[in-house]
PDB file of C-alpha atoms in Angstrom:
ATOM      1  CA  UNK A   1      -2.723  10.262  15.622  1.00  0.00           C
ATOM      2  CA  UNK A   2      -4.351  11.347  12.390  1.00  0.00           C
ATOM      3  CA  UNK A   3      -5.220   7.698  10.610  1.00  0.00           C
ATOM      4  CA  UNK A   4      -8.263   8.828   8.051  1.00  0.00           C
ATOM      5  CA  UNK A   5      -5.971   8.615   4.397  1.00  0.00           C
ATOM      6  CA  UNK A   6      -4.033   5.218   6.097  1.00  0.00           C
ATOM      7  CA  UNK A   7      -7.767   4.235   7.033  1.00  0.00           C
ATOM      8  CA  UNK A   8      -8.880   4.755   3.215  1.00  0.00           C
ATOM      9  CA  UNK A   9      -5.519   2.851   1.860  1.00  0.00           C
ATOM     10  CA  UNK A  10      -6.880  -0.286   4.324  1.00  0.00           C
ATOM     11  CA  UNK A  11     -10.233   0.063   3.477  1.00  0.00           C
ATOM     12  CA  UNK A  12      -8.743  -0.419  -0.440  1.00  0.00           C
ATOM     13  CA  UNK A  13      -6.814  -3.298   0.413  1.00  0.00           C
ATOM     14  CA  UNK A  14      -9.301  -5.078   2.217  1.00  0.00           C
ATOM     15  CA  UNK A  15     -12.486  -4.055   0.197  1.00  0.00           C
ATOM     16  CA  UNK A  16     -10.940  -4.430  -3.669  1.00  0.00           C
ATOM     17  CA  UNK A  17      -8.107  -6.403  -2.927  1.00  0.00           C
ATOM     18  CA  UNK A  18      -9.148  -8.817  -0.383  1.00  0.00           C
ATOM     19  CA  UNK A  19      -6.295  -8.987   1.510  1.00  0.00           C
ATOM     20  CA  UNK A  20      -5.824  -8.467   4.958  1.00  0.00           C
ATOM     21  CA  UNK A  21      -4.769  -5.584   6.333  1.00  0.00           C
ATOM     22  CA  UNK A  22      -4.800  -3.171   9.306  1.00  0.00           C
ATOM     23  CA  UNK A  23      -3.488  -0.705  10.885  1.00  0.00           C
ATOM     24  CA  UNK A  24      -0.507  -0.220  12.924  1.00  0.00           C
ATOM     25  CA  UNK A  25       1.398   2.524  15.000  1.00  0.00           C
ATOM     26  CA  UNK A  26       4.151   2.829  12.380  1.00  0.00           C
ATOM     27  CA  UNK A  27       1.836   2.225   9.718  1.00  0.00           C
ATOM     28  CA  UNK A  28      -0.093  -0.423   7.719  1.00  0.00           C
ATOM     29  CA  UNK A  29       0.069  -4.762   7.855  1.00  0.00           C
ATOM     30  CA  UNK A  30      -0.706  -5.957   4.839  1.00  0.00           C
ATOM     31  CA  UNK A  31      -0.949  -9.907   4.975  1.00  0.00           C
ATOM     32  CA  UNK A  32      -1.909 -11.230   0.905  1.00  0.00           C
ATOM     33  CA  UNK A  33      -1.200 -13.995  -1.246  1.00  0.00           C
ATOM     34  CA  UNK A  34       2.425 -14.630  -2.577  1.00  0.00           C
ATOM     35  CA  UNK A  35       3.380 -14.722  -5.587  1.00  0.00           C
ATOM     36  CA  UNK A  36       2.872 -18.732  -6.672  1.00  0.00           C
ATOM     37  CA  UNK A  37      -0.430 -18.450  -5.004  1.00  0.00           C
ATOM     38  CA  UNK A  38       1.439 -21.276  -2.693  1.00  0.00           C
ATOM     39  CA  UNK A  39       1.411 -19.172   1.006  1.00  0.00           C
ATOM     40  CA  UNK A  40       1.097 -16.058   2.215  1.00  0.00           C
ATOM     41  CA  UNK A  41       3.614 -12.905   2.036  1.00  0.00           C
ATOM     42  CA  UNK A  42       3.669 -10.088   4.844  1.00  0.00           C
ATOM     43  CA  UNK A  43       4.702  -6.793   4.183  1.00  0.00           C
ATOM     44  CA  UNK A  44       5.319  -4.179   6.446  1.00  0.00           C
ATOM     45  CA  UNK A  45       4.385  -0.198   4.987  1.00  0.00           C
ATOM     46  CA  UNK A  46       5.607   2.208   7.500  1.00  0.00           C
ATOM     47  CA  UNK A  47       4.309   4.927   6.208  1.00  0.00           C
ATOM     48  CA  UNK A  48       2.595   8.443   7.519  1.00  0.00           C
ATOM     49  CA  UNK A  49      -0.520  10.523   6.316  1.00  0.00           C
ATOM     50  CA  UNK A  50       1.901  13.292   5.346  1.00  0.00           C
ATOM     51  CA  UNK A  51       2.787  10.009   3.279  1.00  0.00           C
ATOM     52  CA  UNK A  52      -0.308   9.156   1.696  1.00  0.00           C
ATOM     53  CA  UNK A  53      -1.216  12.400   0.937  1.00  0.00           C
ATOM     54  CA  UNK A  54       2.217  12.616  -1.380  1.00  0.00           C
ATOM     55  CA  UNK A  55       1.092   9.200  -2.906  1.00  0.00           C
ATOM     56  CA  UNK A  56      -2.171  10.740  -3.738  1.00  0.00           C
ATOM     57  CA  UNK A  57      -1.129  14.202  -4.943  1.00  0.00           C
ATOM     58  CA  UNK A  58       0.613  12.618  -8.110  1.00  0.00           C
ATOM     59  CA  UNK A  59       1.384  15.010 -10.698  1.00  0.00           C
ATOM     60  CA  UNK A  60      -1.411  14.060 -13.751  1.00  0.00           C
ATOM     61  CA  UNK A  61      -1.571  15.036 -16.972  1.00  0.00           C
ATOM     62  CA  UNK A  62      -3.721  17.790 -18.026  1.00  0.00           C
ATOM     63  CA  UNK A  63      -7.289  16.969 -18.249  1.00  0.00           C
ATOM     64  CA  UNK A  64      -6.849  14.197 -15.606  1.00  0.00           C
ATOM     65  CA  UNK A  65      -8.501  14.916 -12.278  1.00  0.00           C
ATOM     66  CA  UNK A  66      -6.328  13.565  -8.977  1.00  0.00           C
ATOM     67  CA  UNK A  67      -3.759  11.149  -9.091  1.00  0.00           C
ATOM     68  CA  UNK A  68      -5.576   9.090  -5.687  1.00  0.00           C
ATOM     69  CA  UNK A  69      -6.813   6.759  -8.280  1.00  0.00           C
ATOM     70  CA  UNK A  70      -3.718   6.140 -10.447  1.00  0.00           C
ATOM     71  CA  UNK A  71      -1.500   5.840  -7.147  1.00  0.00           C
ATOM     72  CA  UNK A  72      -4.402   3.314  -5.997  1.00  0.00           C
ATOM     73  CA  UNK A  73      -3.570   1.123  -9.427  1.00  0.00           C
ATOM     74  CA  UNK A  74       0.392   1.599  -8.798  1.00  0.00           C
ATOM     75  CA  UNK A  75       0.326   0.335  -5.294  1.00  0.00           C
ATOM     76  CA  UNK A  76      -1.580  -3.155  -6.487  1.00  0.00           C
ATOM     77  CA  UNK A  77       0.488  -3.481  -9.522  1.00  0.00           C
ATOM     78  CA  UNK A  78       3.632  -3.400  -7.155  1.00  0.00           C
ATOM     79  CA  UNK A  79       2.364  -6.016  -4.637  1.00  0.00           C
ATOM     80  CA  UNK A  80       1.205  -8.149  -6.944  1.00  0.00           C
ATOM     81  CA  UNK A  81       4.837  -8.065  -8.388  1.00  0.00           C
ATOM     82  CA  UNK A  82       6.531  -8.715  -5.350  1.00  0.00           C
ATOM     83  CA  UNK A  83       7.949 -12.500  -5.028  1.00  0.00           C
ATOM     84  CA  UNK A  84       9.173 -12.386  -1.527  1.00  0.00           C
ATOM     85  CA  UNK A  85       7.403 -13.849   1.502  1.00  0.00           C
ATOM     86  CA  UNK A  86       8.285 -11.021   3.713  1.00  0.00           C
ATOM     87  CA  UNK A  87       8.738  -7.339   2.676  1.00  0.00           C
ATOM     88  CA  UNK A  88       8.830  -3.551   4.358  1.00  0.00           C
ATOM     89  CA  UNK A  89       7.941  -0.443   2.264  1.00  0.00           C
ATOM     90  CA  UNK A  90       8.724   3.282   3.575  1.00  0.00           C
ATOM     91  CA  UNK A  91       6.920   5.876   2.790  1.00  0.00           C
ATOM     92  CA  UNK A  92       5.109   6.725  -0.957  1.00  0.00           C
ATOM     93  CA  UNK A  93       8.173   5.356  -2.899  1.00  0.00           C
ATOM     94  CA  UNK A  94       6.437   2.729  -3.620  1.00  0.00           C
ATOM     95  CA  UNK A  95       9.368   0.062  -3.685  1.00  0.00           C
ATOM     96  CA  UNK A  96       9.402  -2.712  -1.274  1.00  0.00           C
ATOM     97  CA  UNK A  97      12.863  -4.163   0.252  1.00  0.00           C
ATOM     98  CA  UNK A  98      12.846  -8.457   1.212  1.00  0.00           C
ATOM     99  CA  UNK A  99      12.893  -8.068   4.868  1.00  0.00           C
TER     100      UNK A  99
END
């Protein structure tokens, strides 16, 4: 199983971040602070390298280099949005369901 982009995505998560997260078989664990700053929140982002590498290859602007970046920005802002304490994401979309 091919886990390098999934690999960079935890490295992110973990490194700038600071949340936990790992892999999985069906994807990535991502275990951060909720919302209130009160407990924790777990979501669940079953998603593939064919996955990632959609996330990444965001259509820019011309004059922009690579959307990896910009998709990088758009994943935080969404899990720092979400209010749930438990939460399971598919694929690039990008939108995460309350489990």
């Amino acid at each position: 199983m091919e886990t390098f982009k999934r690999q960079q995505v935890v490295d992110f998560l973990v490194d700038e971040l600071g949340y936990d997260a790992h892999l999985t078989p069906w994807g990535i664990f991502i275990d951060m602070p909720n919302f209130e700053d009160t407990g924790r929140t777990v979501i669940e982002w079953r998603v593939g390298e064919r996955d990632i590498a959609d996330l990444n290859g965001l259509r820019m602007p011309r004059g922009f280099v690579g959307g990896a970046a910009y998709a990088m920005q758009e994943l935080s802002a969404v899990l720092a949005c979400f209010i749930g304490d438990r939460g399971i994401m598919r694929g690039s979309a990008l939108c995460i369901e309350p489990a």
